[in-house]
Coordinates of C-alpha atoms and ligand atoms in Angstrom, one line a residue:
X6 CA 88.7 105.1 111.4
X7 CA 85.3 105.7 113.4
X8 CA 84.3 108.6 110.9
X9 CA 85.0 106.9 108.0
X10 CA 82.3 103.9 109.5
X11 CA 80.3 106.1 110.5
X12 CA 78.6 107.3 107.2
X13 CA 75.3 107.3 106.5
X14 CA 76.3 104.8 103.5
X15 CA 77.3 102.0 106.2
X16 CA 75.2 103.0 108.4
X17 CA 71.2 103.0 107.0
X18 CA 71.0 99.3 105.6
X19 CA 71.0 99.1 102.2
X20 CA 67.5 97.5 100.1
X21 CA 68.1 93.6 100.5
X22 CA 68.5 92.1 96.7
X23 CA 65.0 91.5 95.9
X24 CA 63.9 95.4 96.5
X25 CA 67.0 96.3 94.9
X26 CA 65.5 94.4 91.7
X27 CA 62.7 96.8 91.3
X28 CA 63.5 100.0 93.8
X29 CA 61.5 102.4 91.6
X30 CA 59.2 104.5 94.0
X31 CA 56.1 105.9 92.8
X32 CA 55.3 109.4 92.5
X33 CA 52.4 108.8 95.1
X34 CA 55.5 108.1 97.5
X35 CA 57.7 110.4 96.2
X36 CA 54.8 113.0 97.1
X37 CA 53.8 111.4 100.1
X38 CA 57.6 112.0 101.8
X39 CA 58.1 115.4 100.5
X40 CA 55.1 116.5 102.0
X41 CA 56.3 114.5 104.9
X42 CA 59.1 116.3 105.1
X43 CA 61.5 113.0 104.9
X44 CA 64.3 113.9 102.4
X45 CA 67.3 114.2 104.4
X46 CA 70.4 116.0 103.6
X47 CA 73.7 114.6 103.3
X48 CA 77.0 116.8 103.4
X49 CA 80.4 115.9 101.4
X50 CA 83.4 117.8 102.5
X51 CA 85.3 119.3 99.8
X52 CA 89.1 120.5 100.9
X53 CA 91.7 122.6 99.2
X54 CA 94.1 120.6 97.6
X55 CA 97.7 122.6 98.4
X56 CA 97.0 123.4 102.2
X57 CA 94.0 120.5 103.0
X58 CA 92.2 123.1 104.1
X59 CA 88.2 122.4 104.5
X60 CA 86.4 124.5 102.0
X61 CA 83.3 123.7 102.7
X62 CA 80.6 121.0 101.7
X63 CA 78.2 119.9 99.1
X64 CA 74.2 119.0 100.2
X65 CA 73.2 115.7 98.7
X66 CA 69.6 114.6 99.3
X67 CA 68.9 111.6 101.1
X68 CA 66.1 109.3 100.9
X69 CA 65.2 106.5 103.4
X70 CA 62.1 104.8 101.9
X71 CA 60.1 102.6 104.6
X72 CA 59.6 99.5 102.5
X73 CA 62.7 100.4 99.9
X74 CA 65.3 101.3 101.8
X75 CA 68.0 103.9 100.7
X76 CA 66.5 105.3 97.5
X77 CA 69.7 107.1 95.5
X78 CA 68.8 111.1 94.3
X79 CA 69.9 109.3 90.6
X80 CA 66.6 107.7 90.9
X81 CA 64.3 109.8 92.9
X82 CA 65.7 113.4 91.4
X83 CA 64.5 112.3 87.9
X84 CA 61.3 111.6 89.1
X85 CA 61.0 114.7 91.3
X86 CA 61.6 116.6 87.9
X87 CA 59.3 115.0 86.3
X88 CA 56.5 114.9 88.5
X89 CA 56.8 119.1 89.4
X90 CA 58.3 118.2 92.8
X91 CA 61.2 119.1 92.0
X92 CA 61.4 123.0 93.1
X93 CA 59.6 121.7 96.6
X94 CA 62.6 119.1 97.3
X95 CA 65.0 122.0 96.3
X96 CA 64.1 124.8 98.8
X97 CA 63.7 121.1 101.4
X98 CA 67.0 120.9 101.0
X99 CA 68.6 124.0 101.1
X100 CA 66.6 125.0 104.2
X101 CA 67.6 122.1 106.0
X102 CA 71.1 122.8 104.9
X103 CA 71.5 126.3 105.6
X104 CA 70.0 126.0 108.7
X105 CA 73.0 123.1 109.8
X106 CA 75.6 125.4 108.0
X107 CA 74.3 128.6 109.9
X108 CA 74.4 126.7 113.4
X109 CA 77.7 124.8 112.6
X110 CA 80.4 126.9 114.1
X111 CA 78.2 126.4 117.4
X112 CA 78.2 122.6 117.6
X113 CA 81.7 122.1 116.4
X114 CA 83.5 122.2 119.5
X115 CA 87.3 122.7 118.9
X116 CA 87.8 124.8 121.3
X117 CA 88.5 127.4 119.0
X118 CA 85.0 130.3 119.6
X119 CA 85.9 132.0 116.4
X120 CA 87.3 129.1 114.1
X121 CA 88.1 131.1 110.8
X122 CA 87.4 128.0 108.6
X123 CA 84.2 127.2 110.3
X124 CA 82.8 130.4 109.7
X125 CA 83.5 130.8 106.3
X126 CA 82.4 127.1 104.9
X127 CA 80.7 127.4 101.3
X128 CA 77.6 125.3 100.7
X129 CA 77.3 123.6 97.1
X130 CA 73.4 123.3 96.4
X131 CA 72.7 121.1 93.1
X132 CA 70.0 122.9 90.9
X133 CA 67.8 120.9 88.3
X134 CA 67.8 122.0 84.7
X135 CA 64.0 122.3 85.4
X136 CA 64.7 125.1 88.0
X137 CA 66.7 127.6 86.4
X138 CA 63.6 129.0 84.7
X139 CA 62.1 129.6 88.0
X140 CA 63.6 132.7 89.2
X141 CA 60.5 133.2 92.5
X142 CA 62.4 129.8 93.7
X143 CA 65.5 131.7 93.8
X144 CA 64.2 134.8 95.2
X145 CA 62.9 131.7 97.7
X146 CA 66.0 130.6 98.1
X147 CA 68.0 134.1 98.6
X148 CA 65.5 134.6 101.1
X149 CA 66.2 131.2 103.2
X150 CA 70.3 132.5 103.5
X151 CA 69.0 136.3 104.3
X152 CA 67.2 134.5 106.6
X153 CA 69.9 131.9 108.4
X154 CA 72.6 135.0 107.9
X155 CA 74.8 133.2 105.5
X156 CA 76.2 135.7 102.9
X157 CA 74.9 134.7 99.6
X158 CA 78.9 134.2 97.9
X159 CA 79.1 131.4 100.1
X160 CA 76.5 129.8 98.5
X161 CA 77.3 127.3 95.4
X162 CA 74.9 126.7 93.2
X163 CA 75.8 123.8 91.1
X164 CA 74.5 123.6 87.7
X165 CA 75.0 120.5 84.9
X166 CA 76.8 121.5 82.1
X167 CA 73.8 120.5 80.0
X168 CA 71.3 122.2 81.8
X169 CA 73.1 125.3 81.3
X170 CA 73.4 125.2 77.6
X171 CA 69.8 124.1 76.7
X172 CA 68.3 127.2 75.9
X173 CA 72.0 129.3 76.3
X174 CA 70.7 132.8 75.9
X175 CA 67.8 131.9 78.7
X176 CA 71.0 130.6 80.9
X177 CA 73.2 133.3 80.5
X178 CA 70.0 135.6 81.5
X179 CA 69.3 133.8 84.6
X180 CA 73.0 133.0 85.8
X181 CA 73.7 136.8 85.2
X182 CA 70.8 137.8 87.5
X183 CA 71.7 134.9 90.0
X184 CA 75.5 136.4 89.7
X185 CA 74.6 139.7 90.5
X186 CA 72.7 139.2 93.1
X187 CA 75.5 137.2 94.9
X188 CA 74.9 133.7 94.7
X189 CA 78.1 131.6 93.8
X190 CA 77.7 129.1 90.5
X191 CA 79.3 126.1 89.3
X192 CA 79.4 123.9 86.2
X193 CA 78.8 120.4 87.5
X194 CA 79.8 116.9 85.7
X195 CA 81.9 119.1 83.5
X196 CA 83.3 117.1 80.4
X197 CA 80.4 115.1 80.1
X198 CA 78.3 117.6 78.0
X199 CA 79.5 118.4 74.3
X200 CA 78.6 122.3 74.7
X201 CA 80.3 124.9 72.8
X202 CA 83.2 125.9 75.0
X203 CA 82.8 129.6 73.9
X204 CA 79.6 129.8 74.8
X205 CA 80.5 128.5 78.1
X206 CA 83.4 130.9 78.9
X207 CA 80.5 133.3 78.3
X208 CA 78.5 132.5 81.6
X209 CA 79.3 133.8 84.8
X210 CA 80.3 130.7 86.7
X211 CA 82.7 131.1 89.5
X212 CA 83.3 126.9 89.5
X213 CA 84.2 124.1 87.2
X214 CA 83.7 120.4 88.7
X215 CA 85.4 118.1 87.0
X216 CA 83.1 114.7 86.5
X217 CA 84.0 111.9 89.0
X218 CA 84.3 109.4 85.9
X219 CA 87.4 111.0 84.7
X220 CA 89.2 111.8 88.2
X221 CA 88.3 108.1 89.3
X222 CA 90.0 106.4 86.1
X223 CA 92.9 109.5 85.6
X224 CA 95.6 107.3 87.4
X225 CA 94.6 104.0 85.1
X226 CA 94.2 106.4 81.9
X227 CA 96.0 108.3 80.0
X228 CA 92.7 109.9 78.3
X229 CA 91.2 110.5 81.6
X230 CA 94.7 112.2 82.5
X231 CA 94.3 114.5 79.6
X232 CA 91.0 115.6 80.4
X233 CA 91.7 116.3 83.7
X234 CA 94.8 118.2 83.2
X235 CA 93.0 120.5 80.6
X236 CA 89.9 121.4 82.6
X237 CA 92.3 122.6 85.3
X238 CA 94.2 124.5 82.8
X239 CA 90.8 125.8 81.5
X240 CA 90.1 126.9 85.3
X241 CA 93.1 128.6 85.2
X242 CA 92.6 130.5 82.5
X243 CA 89.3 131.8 83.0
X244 CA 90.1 132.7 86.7
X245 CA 87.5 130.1 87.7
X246 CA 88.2 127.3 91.1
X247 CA 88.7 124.2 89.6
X248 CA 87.2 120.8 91.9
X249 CA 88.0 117.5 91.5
X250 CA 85.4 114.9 92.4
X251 CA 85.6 111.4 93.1
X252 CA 89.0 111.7 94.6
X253 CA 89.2 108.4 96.0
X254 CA 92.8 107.4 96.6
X255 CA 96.4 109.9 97.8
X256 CA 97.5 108.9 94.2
X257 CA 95.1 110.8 92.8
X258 CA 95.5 113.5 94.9
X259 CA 99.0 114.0 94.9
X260 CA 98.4 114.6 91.0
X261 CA 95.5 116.9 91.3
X262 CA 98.1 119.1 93.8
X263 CA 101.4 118.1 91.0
X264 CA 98.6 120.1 88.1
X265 CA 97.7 122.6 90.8
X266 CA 93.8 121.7 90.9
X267 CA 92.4 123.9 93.5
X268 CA 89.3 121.6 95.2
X269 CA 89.1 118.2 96.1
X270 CA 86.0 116.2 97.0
X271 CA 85.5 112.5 97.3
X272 CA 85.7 109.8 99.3
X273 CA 89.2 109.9 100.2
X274 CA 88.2 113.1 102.3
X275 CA 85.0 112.2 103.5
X276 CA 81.8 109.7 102.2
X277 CA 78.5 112.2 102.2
X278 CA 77.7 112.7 106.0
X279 CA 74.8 113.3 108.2
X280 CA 74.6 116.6 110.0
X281 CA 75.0 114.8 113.6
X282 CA 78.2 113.1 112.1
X283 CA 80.2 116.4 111.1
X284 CA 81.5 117.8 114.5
X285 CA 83.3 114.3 115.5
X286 CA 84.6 114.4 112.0
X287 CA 85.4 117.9 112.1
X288 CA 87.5 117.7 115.8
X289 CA 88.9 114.3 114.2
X290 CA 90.8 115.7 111.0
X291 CA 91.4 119.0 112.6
X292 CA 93.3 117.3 114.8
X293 CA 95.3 115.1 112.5
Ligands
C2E12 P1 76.5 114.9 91.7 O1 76.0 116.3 91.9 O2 77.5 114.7 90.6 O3 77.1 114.5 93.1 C1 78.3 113.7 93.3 C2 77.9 112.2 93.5 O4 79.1 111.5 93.6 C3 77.2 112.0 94.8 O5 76.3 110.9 94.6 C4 78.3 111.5 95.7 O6 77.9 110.7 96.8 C5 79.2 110.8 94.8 N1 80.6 110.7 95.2 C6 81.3 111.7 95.8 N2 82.6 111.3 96.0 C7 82.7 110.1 95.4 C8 83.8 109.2 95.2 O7 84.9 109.5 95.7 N3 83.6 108.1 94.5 C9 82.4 107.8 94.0 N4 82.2 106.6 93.4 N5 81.3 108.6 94.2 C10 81.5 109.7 94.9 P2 74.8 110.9 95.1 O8 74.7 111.5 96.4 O9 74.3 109.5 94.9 O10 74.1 111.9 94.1 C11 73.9 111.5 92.7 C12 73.4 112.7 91.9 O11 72.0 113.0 92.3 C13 74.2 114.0 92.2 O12 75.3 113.9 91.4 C14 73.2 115.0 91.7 O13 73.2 115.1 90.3 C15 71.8 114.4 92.1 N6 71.4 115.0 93.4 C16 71.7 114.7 94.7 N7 71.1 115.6 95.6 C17 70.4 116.5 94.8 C18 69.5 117.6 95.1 O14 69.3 118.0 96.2 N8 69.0 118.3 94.0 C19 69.2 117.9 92.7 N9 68.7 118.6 91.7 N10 70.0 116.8 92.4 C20 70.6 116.1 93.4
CA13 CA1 76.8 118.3 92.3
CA14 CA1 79.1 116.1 89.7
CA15 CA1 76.4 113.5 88.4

């Protein structure tokens, strides 16, 4: 299982205990390695459920701290939000990814020139609550996959459910206009939030994720169970792809396929992977 050791979790050592007491960067550093260009992107494969096809991946930002070691994005994503660096770290991250996604089918080789999957990978990017105000940064944004070539529907933008409902009526403005100008959009950790359902079904999103806490408890609970099995049936409903993250084990999966769930990410497919990881992975499962 050399791809499964190979991931950037096992392989960047983890802060020893002591850092790991008090791993809170400053701003000042936080600053310092955006400007430095030092946040990394790491890619989680998400694959349809029915066929295991390879649907395409989601960019989660990376930080390797000199003197901290692995920083997680649940701690330095707050403070990017809070500190205005947040809209810098976003466009970071989707250049760096849409530059790997444009050049993918190139490095991948499988021997197939014009691998249908390859070329038609989606790229999930998560977008801060703080962002969706700032429609220039999406402009910025549309601009970056104009200029890599990637069609904007295969673009993901994943949204919290929260963030979308804070201001609703400035939400359903700017998802409309991101909507119509192409971009794909997602509600992420849903379940989590308690928003009004009907204002929900209101938005354009083309995505529901359902949050990793209940898919990683569904087989041990029967509330979890419930929760999953009526977001998918929400999904269906509404004509929206339903994903499943946190899919750790084949149980799970063989009763996210049983309700018909459409999208399956977690660790069971693939831990979060550095760009010069993916082809061996790629040749690997394609193979299997
Ligand atoms: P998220 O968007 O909900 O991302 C999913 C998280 O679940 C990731 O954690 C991923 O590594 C983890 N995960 C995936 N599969 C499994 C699994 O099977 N089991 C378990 N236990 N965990 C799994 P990560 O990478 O630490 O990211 C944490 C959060 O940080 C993300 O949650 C997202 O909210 C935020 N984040 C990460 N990158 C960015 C970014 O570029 N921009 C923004 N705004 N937020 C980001
Ligand atoms: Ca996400
Ligand atoms: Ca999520
Ligand atoms: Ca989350």
């Amino acid at each position: 299982q050399e791809a499964v050791r190979a991931t950037p979790e096992t392989r960047v050592a983890r802060p020893d205990p002591v850092e790991r007491i008090n791993p809170t960067p400053t701003e000042a550093d936080l600053r310092a390695a955006v400007n430095a260009g030092d946040i990394r992107v790491a890619y989680q494969p998400k694959a349809r459920c029915r066929s295991g096809t390879l649907a395409g991946f989601e960019a989660l930002a990376r930080w390797d701290h000199p003197d901290h070691g692995n920083i997680p994005p649940d701690v330095f994503v707050p403070i990017a939000e809070t500190s205005g660096l947040i809209d810098r770290l976003t466009l970071q991250v989707a250049s760096q990814a849409l530059r790997w996604l444009a050049d993918l089918p190139g490095e991948v080789r499988t021997g197939d020139q014009n691998d249908p999957v390859l070329n038609r990978l989606q790229l999930s990017l998560n977008i801060s609550a703080r962002t969706l105000n700032n429609r220039a940064l999406f402009d910025e944004l549309a601009a970056i996959c104009r200029k890599n070539r990637v069609p904007l529907d295969r673009v993901i933008l994943e949204l919290t459910e929260t963030s979308a409902m804070e201001d609703a009526a400035v939400s359903l403005n700017t998802l409309t206009h991101l909507r119509l100008q192409g971009f794909s959009l997602s509600i992420d950790d849903f379940g989590t939030g308690y928003s009004s359902m009907i204002q929900l079904v209101r938005m354009p999103f083309s995505e529901i994720k359902i949050d990793k806490s209940f898919v990683m408890t569904a087989m041990n609970s029967s509330e979890s169970r419930a929760v999953v099995r009526s977001v998918v049936d929400l999904g269906r409903s509404l004509g929206l792809e339903t994903t499943a993250e946190g899919v750790e084990d084949e149980e799970t999966m063989r009763y996210l396929k049983s309700l018909s769930c459409d999208i399956a990410q977690g660790y069971l497919i693939s831990r979060p992977l550095f760009a010069e990881d993916i082809p061996a992975w790629y040749v690997e499962r394609r193979a299997k």
